[in-house]
Amino acid sequence: MLSRAARPALRAGSAATIRPATATIPTLQSANYATLREIEGRLKSIKNIQKITKTMKIVASTKLTKAQRAMTESRSYGQTSQTVFNEAETKALEGENKKILLVICSSDKGLCGGVHSGLSRAARRMLNEEGAGNYEIVVIGDKSKAQMSRSNPKDVVLSFNAIGKDVPSFSDAQAIADQICLLPNEYSQVKIMYNQFDNAQSYHPVVIEAYDEEAITQSPNFTAFEIDDEVLANMREYSLANSLYWALAEGHAVEISARRNAMDNATKNAGDMIDKFTILYNRTRQAVITGELVEIITGATASEDM
Amino acid sequence: MGILAQHVPSIEQLKPGLVEIIEEAGGSKQFFLSGGFATVQPNSVLSINAVEGYALEDFSADAVRNQISEAQKIAGGSGSEQDKAEANIELEVLESLQAALK
């Protein structure tokens, strides 16, 4: 009863009290409502971002098992072809004017933490330590290509993209090895740089080496093997392809697992932000309501006194 | 080529063909490989590194026959040199596979 009775008075009273201050109060009120709406908008957009990162995490998780299986398989291929050179104690020939070819195995897609930049940084460090003049660079993947062409634009001789969308296959590696063999210059050594998979959380860039024919024939223990000379060139190409396949598959697994971690973190951060913004939103809403109540009450008491 | 324990270390390129592995427990497994490398290490470990390899019983003779005729068409057709060369390689693999299947 009181409220009903109070209402007409309130309207009249509040209208009377507000009118002198019209210039300030509506802006304050609209500012309140605007921040409320702004907060609501941000909250919504963060929720959407969280949905996206969550989905990307799930996608990466499902891809991860497949990528890891491919990695273990490819590792056995790469290591088998590498054992020959280990047994033969093959070393790169030095003192010649041939350059060294550096193959960097990254990929096209970002949003996976420091995978690509870590690789480029390691490559740059290697180039700085050993003199960039001795190196020519082949880059697989757009991400590292952009980074390397910024620091060493002249040394990049060849680049590939659209590899690593799915689990790399041996034919991808073969195609790349083919293109590398077709390069006009001869190299004393091919270094393949990729991210080695330590565990789901960590990885670090490492190098596998592939050699040219001369280095293979001149390695100290190579005479122990029976081999036809014409087979040697084929074997070199084949082992290059094997090593590349290994590097690609392992790099891919690292990328996927890094993406999973990155997206996991992003989802958590988004969750934190959502919590904060929900509290802020509710608090602001409360403040607005309280402010309105105060106005009502002051209006009512003011009109009562009259 | 047969390889037993204590073989001289060697590296051999493999043509497309059959690999038969005789197991210690007796019995053997046959695989068809499309080519690759076999290396015997000094510690008498043999590793066969092949591009593709499947157990022989997994192949279907009909599918092989179909692919042979297809490859022949491409090899005899008017494609680019590279296509023809690829088809010829395919034909070689398939023919040795057919021979192995019989």
Coordinates of C-alpha atoms in Angstrom, one line a residue:
Chain A
M1 CA 0.0 0.0 0.0
L2 CA 2.8 2.3 0.9
S3 CA 4.6 1.7 -2.3
R4 CA 1.5 2.4 -4.4
A5 CA 0.8 5.5 -2.4
A6 CA 4.4 6.6 -2.6
R7 CA 4.7 6.1 -6.4
P8 CA 2.9 9.2 -7.7
A9 CA 4.6 11.3 -5.1
L10 CA 7.9 9.7 -6.0
R11 CA 7.5 10.5 -9.6
A12 CA 6.6 14.0 -8.9
G13 CA 9.3 14.3 -6.3
S14 CA 12.1 12.7 -8.2
A15 CA 11.2 14.7 -11.3
A16 CA 11.4 17.8 -9.2
T17 CA 14.6 16.9 -7.5
I18 CA 16.3 15.7 -10.6
R19 CA 15.4 18.5 -12.9
P20 CA 17.9 21.1 -11.6
A21 CA 20.7 18.5 -12.0
T22 CA 19.7 17.1 -15.4
A23 CA 23.1 18.0 -16.9
T24 CA 25.1 15.6 -14.6
I25 CA 22.8 12.8 -13.6
P26 CA 21.7 11.3 -16.9
T27 CA 25.3 11.2 -18.1
L28 CA 26.4 9.4 -14.9
Q29 CA 23.5 7.0 -15.3
S30 CA 24.1 6.4 -18.9
A31 CA 27.8 5.9 -18.2
N32 CA 26.8 3.2 -15.6
Y33 CA 24.6 1.5 -18.0
A34 CA 27.1 1.8 -20.8
T35 CA 29.9 0.2 -18.7
L36 CA 27.5 -2.5 -17.8
R37 CA 26.7 -3.2 -21.4
E38 CA 30.4 -2.9 -22.3
I39 CA 31.3 -5.5 -19.7
E40 CA 28.5 -7.7 -20.9
G41 CA 29.9 -7.5 -24.4
R42 CA 33.4 -8.3 -23.4
L43 CA 32.2 -11.2 -21.3
K44 CA 30.4 -12.5 -24.3
S45 CA 33.4 -12.2 -26.6
I46 CA 35.7 -13.9 -24.1
K47 CA 33.2 -16.7 -23.7
N48 CA 33.3 -17.1 -27.5
I49 CA 37.1 -17.1 -27.5
Q50 CA 37.1 -19.7 -24.8
K51 CA 34.8 -21.9 -26.9
I52 CA 37.2 -21.6 -29.9
T53 CA 40.3 -22.3 -27.9
K54 CA 38.6 -25.3 -26.2
T55 CA 37.6 -26.7 -29.6
M56 CA 41.1 -26.2 -31.0
K57 CA 42.6 -28.0 -27.9
I58 CA 40.2 -30.9 -28.4
V59 CA 41.1 -31.1 -32.1
A60 CA 44.8 -31.0 -31.3
S61 CA 44.4 -33.7 -28.6
T62 CA 42.8 -36.0 -31.1
K63 CA 45.4 -35.3 -33.7
L64 CA 48.2 -35.8 -31.1
T65 CA 47.9 -39.5 -30.8
K66 CA 48.0 -40.0 -34.5
A67 CA 51.0 -37.6 -34.8
Q68 CA 52.9 -39.4 -32.1
R69 CA 52.3 -42.7 -33.7
A70 CA 53.7 -41.4 -36.9
M71 CA 56.6 -39.9 -35.0
T72 CA 57.7 -43.2 -33.4
E73 CA 57.3 -45.0 -36.7
S74 CA 59.3 -42.4 -38.7
R75 CA 61.9 -42.3 -35.9
S76 CA 62.7 -46.0 -36.5
Y77 CA 63.1 -45.4 -40.2
G78 CA 65.4 -42.4 -39.7
Q79 CA 67.5 -44.1 -37.1
T80 CA 68.0 -47.2 -39.2
S81 CA 69.2 -45.3 -42.1
Q82 CA 71.4 -43.3 -39.7
T83 CA 73.0 -46.3 -38.1
V84 CA 75.1 -47.0 -41.2
F85 CA 76.7 -43.6 -40.9
N86 CA 77.2 -44.0 -37.2
E87 CA 78.9 -47.3 -37.7
A88 CA 81.0 -45.9 -40.5
E89 CA 81.8 -42.9 -38.4
T90 CA 81.0 -40.6 -41.2
K91 CA 82.0 -37.0 -40.8
A92 CA 81.6 -34.0 -43.0
L93 CA 84.7 -33.1 -45.0
E94 CA 86.2 -29.8 -44.0
G95 CA 88.4 -27.3 -45.7
E96 CA 86.5 -27.3 -49.0
N97 CA 84.7 -24.4 -50.5
K98 CA 81.4 -26.2 -50.5
K99 CA 78.6 -24.7 -48.5
I100 CA 76.4 -26.4 -45.9
L101 CA 72.7 -26.7 -46.5
L102 CA 70.5 -26.1 -43.6
V103 CA 67.0 -27.5 -43.8
I104 CA 64.5 -26.0 -41.3
C105 CA 61.4 -28.1 -40.7
S106 CA 58.7 -25.8 -39.4
S107 CA 55.1 -25.5 -40.7
D108 CA 52.5 -23.0 -41.9
K109 CA 50.3 -22.6 -38.9
G110 CA 50.9 -20.6 -35.8
L111 CA 49.0 -20.6 -32.5
C112 CA 51.3 -23.2 -31.1
G113 CA 53.5 -21.4 -28.6
G114 CA 57.2 -20.9 -29.4
V115 CA 57.6 -23.8 -31.8
H116 CA 58.5 -21.9 -34.9
S117 CA 60.3 -19.0 -33.3
G118 CA 62.4 -21.4 -31.2
L119 CA 63.5 -23.1 -34.3
S120 CA 64.3 -19.9 -36.2
R121 CA 66.2 -18.6 -33.2
A122 CA 68.3 -21.8 -33.0
A123 CA 69.0 -21.6 -36.7
R124 CA 70.1 -17.9 -36.4
R125 CA 72.3 -18.7 -33.5
M126 CA 73.9 -21.5 -35.5
L127 CA 74.4 -19.2 -38.4
N128 CA 76.0 -16.5 -36.3
E129 CA 78.3 -18.9 -34.5
E130 CA 79.6 -20.7 -37.6
G131 CA 79.4 -17.8 -40.1
A132 CA 76.4 -17.3 -42.2
G133 CA 78.5 -17.3 -45.4
N134 CA 79.0 -21.0 -45.3
Y135 CA 75.3 -21.8 -45.2
E136 CA 72.4 -21.9 -47.6
I137 CA 69.0 -22.4 -46.2
V138 CA 65.9 -24.4 -47.2
V139 CA 62.8 -23.6 -45.2
I140 CA 59.8 -25.9 -44.9
G141 CA 56.8 -24.0 -43.7
D142 CA 55.7 -20.4 -44.0
K143 CA 56.2 -19.4 -40.4
S144 CA 60.0 -19.9 -40.3
K145 CA 60.2 -18.7 -43.8
A146 CA 59.0 -15.3 -42.8
Q147 CA 61.4 -15.2 -39.9
M148 CA 64.4 -16.4 -41.8
S149 CA 63.8 -14.2 -44.7
R150 CA 63.8 -11.3 -42.3
S151 CA 67.3 -12.1 -40.9
N152 CA 69.0 -14.0 -43.8
P153 CA 67.1 -13.1 -47.0
K154 CA 70.0 -13.9 -49.3
D155 CA 70.7 -17.4 -48.0
V156 CA 67.2 -18.8 -48.4
V157 CA 67.4 -20.8 -51.6
L158 CA 64.3 -22.9 -51.5
S159 CA 61.1 -23.0 -49.5
F160 CA 58.1 -25.2 -49.2
N161 CA 54.7 -24.7 -47.8
A162 CA 51.4 -26.6 -47.3
I163 CA 53.3 -29.4 -45.6
G164 CA 52.4 -30.4 -42.1
K165 CA 48.7 -29.7 -42.5
D166 CA 48.2 -33.4 -41.8
V167 CA 50.6 -36.0 -40.6
P168 CA 53.5 -35.8 -43.1
S169 CA 53.9 -38.8 -45.3
F170 CA 57.0 -40.3 -46.8
S171 CA 56.1 -39.1 -50.2
D172 CA 56.2 -35.5 -48.9
A173 CA 59.7 -36.1 -47.6
Q174 CA 60.6 -37.7 -50.9
A175 CA 59.4 -34.7 -52.9
I176 CA 61.4 -32.4 -50.7
A177 CA 64.5 -34.5 -50.9
D178 CA 64.1 -34.6 -54.7
Q179 CA 63.9 -30.8 -54.9
I180 CA 67.0 -30.5 -52.6
C181 CA 69.0 -32.8 -54.9
L182 CA 68.0 -30.7 -57.8
L183 CA 69.6 -27.6 -56.3
P184 CA 72.4 -26.3 -58.5
N185 CA 75.1 -26.1 -55.8
E186 CA 76.8 -29.0 -54.2
Y187 CA 76.9 -29.1 -50.5
S188 CA 79.4 -30.8 -48.2
Q189 CA 76.7 -31.6 -45.7
V190 CA 73.0 -31.3 -45.2
K191 CA 71.8 -30.3 -41.8
I192 CA 68.2 -30.9 -41.0
M193 CA 66.9 -28.9 -38.1
Y194 CA 63.7 -29.8 -36.3
N195 CA 62.1 -29.8 -32.9
Q196 CA 62.8 -32.9 -31.0
F197 CA 60.0 -34.3 -28.9
D198 CA 61.1 -34.6 -25.3
N199 CA 57.7 -35.1 -23.7
A200 CA 54.3 -33.6 -24.0
Q201 CA 55.5 -30.3 -22.3
S202 CA 58.9 -29.8 -23.7
Y203 CA 60.9 -29.9 -27.0
H204 CA 64.1 -28.5 -28.2
P205 CA 65.6 -27.9 -31.7
V206 CA 68.2 -30.4 -32.8
V207 CA 70.0 -31.2 -36.0
I208 CA 70.3 -34.4 -38.0
E209 CA 73.1 -34.6 -40.5
A210 CA 73.2 -36.0 -43.9
Y211 CA 76.4 -36.3 -45.9
D212 CA 77.5 -36.1 -49.5
E213 CA 78.9 -39.1 -51.3
E214 CA 82.6 -38.1 -50.9
A215 CA 82.1 -37.8 -47.1
I216 CA 80.5 -41.2 -47.0
T217 CA 83.2 -42.9 -49.0
Q218 CA 86.0 -41.3 -47.0
S219 CA 84.6 -42.1 -43.6
P220 CA 87.0 -44.2 -41.6
N221 CA 85.0 -47.4 -41.1
F222 CA 83.2 -47.4 -44.4
T223 CA 85.5 -50.0 -46.0
A224 CA 83.9 -52.5 -43.7
F225 CA 80.8 -52.4 -45.8
E226 CA 80.4 -54.2 -49.1
I227 CA 78.7 -51.8 -51.5
D228 CA 78.4 -51.1 -55.2
D229 CA 79.5 -47.6 -56.2
E230 CA 76.4 -46.8 -58.2
V231 CA 74.2 -47.7 -55.3
L232 CA 75.8 -45.0 -53.2
A233 CA 74.1 -42.0 -54.8
N234 CA 70.7 -43.7 -54.4
M235 CA 71.5 -44.5 -50.8
R236 CA 72.4 -41.0 -50.1
E237 CA 69.1 -39.7 -51.5
Y238 CA 67.2 -42.4 -49.8
S239 CA 68.7 -41.7 -46.4
L240 CA 68.1 -38.0 -46.9
A241 CA 64.5 -38.7 -47.5
N242 CA 64.4 -40.9 -44.5
S243 CA 65.9 -38.3 -42.3
L244 CA 63.6 -35.6 -43.6
Y245 CA 60.6 -37.8 -43.0
W246 CA 61.8 -38.3 -39.5
A247 CA 62.3 -34.6 -38.9
L248 CA 59.0 -33.7 -40.5
A249 CA 57.0 -36.2 -38.5
E250 CA 58.7 -35.4 -35.2
G251 CA 58.3 -31.7 -35.8
H252 CA 54.7 -32.2 -36.6
A253 CA 54.1 -34.1 -33.4
V254 CA 55.9 -31.4 -31.4
E255 CA 53.8 -28.7 -33.1
I256 CA 50.5 -30.5 -32.4
S257 CA 51.4 -31.1 -28.7
A258 CA 52.6 -27.5 -28.3
R259 CA 49.3 -26.3 -29.9
R260 CA 47.4 -28.5 -27.4
N261 CA 49.3 -26.9 -24.5
A262 CA 48.9 -23.4 -25.9
M263 CA 45.2 -23.8 -26.3
D264 CA 44.9 -25.4 -22.9
N265 CA 46.6 -22.4 -21.4
A266 CA 44.4 -20.0 -23.5
T267 CA 41.3 -21.8 -22.3
K268 CA 42.4 -21.5 -18.7
N269 CA 43.2 -17.8 -19.1
A270 CA 39.9 -17.2 -20.7
G271 CA 38.2 -19.0 -17.8
D272 CA 40.0 -16.7 -15.4
M273 CA 39.0 -13.6 -17.3
I274 CA 35.4 -14.8 -17.5
D275 CA 35.4 -15.2 -13.7
K276 CA 36.8 -11.8 -13.2
F277 CA 34.4 -10.2 -15.6
T278 CA 31.4 -12.0 -14.2
I279 CA 32.2 -10.6 -10.7
L280 CA 32.8 -7.2 -12.1
Y281 CA 29.5 -7.4 -14.1
N282 CA 27.5 -8.4 -11.1
R283 CA 29.2 -5.8 -8.9
T284 CA 28.4 -3.1 -11.4
R285 CA 24.9 -4.3 -11.7
Q286 CA 24.5 -4.2 -8.0
A287 CA 26.0 -0.7 -7.8
V288 CA 23.5 0.5 -10.4
I289 CA 20.6 -1.0 -8.5
T290 CA 21.9 0.5 -5.3
G291 CA 22.3 3.8 -6.9
E292 CA 18.7 3.7 -8.2
L293 CA 17.4 2.7 -4.8
V294 CA 19.2 5.5 -3.1
E295 CA 17.6 7.9 -5.6
I296 CA 14.2 6.5 -5.0
I297 CA 14.5 6.6 -1.2
T298 CA 15.9 10.1 -1.2
G299 CA 13.2 11.2 -3.5
A300 CA 10.5 9.6 -1.3
T301 CA 11.9 11.0 1.9
A302 CA 12.2 14.4 0.4
S303 CA 8.6 14.4 -0.8
E304 CA 7.4 13.1 2.6
D305 CA 9.0 16.1 4.4
M306 CA 7.1 18.5 2.2
Chain B
M1 CA 70.2 -63.3 -51.7
G2 CA 70.1 -65.1 -48.4
I3 CA 71.4 -63.5 -45.2
L4 CA 72.3 -65.6 -42.2
A5 CA 74.0 -64.5 -39.0
Q6 CA 77.6 -63.3 -39.3
H7 CA 77.1 -61.9 -42.8
V8 CA 79.8 -59.5 -44.1
P9 CA 78.7 -55.9 -43.4
S10 CA 77.2 -54.6 -46.6
I11 CA 74.7 -52.2 -48.1
E12 CA 72.4 -53.4 -50.9
Q13 CA 69.8 -51.7 -52.9
L14 CA 66.6 -53.7 -53.2
K15 CA 64.5 -54.1 -56.3
P16 CA 60.8 -54.5 -55.9
G17 CA 60.3 -58.1 -54.8
L18 CA 59.7 -60.6 -52.1
V19 CA 61.3 -60.7 -48.7
E20 CA 61.0 -63.9 -46.8
I21 CA 61.8 -63.9 -43.1
I22 CA 62.4 -67.3 -41.5
E23 CA 61.6 -67.0 -37.8
E24 CA 63.5 -68.7 -35.1
A25 CA 60.4 -70.6 -33.9
G26 CA 60.0 -72.0 -37.4
G27 CA 57.5 -70.7 -40.0
S28 CA 58.1 -67.8 -42.2
K29 CA 56.6 -64.6 -43.2
Q30 CA 56.6 -63.2 -46.7
F31 CA 56.5 -59.5 -47.5
F32 CA 56.4 -57.7 -50.8
L33 CA 58.5 -54.6 -50.8
S34 CA 58.4 -51.8 -53.5
G35 CA 62.2 -51.3 -53.1
G36 CA 64.5 -49.9 -50.5
F37 CA 67.8 -50.7 -48.8
A38 CA 69.1 -53.6 -46.8
T39 CA 72.1 -53.0 -44.6
V40 CA 74.1 -55.5 -42.7
Q41 CA 75.8 -53.8 -39.8
P42 CA 79.2 -55.0 -38.4
N43 CA 77.4 -56.3 -35.3
S44 CA 75.5 -58.6 -37.6
V45 CA 72.2 -56.7 -37.4
L46 CA 70.3 -56.6 -40.7
S47 CA 68.0 -53.7 -41.3
I48 CA 65.7 -53.5 -44.2
N49 CA 64.4 -50.0 -44.9
A50 CA 61.7 -50.0 -47.5
V51 CA 59.4 -47.3 -48.9
E52 CA 56.4 -49.6 -48.8
G53 CA 55.9 -53.2 -47.7
Y54 CA 53.0 -55.4 -47.0
A55 CA 52.4 -59.0 -46.3
L56 CA 52.0 -61.0 -49.4
E57 CA 48.6 -62.4 -48.5
D58 CA 47.2 -58.9 -48.3
F59 CA 47.4 -58.3 -52.0
S60 CA 44.5 -59.1 -54.3
A61 CA 45.5 -60.5 -57.7
D62 CA 42.6 -58.8 -59.4
A63 CA 43.5 -55.4 -58.2
V64 CA 47.1 -55.9 -59.3
R65 CA 45.9 -56.9 -62.8
N66 CA 43.6 -53.8 -63.0
Q67 CA 46.4 -51.5 -62.0
I68 CA 48.8 -53.1 -64.5
S69 CA 46.5 -52.4 -67.4
E70 CA 46.0 -48.9 -66.1
A71 CA 49.7 -48.3 -65.9
Q72 CA 50.2 -49.7 -69.3
K73 CA 47.7 -47.3 -70.7
I74 CA 49.6 -44.3 -69.2
A75 CA 53.0 -45.6 -70.3
G76 CA 51.7 -46.1 -73.8
G77 CA 49.7 -42.9 -73.8
S78 CA 50.6 -39.4 -74.7
G79 CA 51.5 -38.0 -71.2
S80 CA 54.6 -36.0 -70.4
E81 CA 58.0 -37.8 -70.1
Q82 CA 57.7 -37.8 -66.3
D83 CA 54.3 -39.4 -66.3
K84 CA 55.5 -42.1 -68.6
A85 CA 58.6 -42.8 -66.5
E86 CA 56.4 -43.0 -63.4
A87 CA 54.0 -45.4 -65.1
N88 CA 57.0 -47.5 -66.2
I89 CA 58.3 -47.7 -62.6
E90 CA 54.8 -48.6 -61.5
L91 CA 54.6 -51.3 -64.1
E92 CA 57.9 -52.8 -63.0
V93 CA 56.7 -53.0 -59.4
L94 CA 53.4 -54.4 -60.3
E95 CA 54.8 -57.0 -62.7
S96 CA 57.2 -58.3 -60.1
L97 CA 54.3 -58.3 -57.6
Q98 CA 52.2 -60.4 -60.0
A99 CA 55.0 -62.8 -60.4
A100 CA 55.4 -63.1 -56.7
L101 CA 51.7 -63.8 -56.2
K102 CA 51.7 -66.7 -58.6

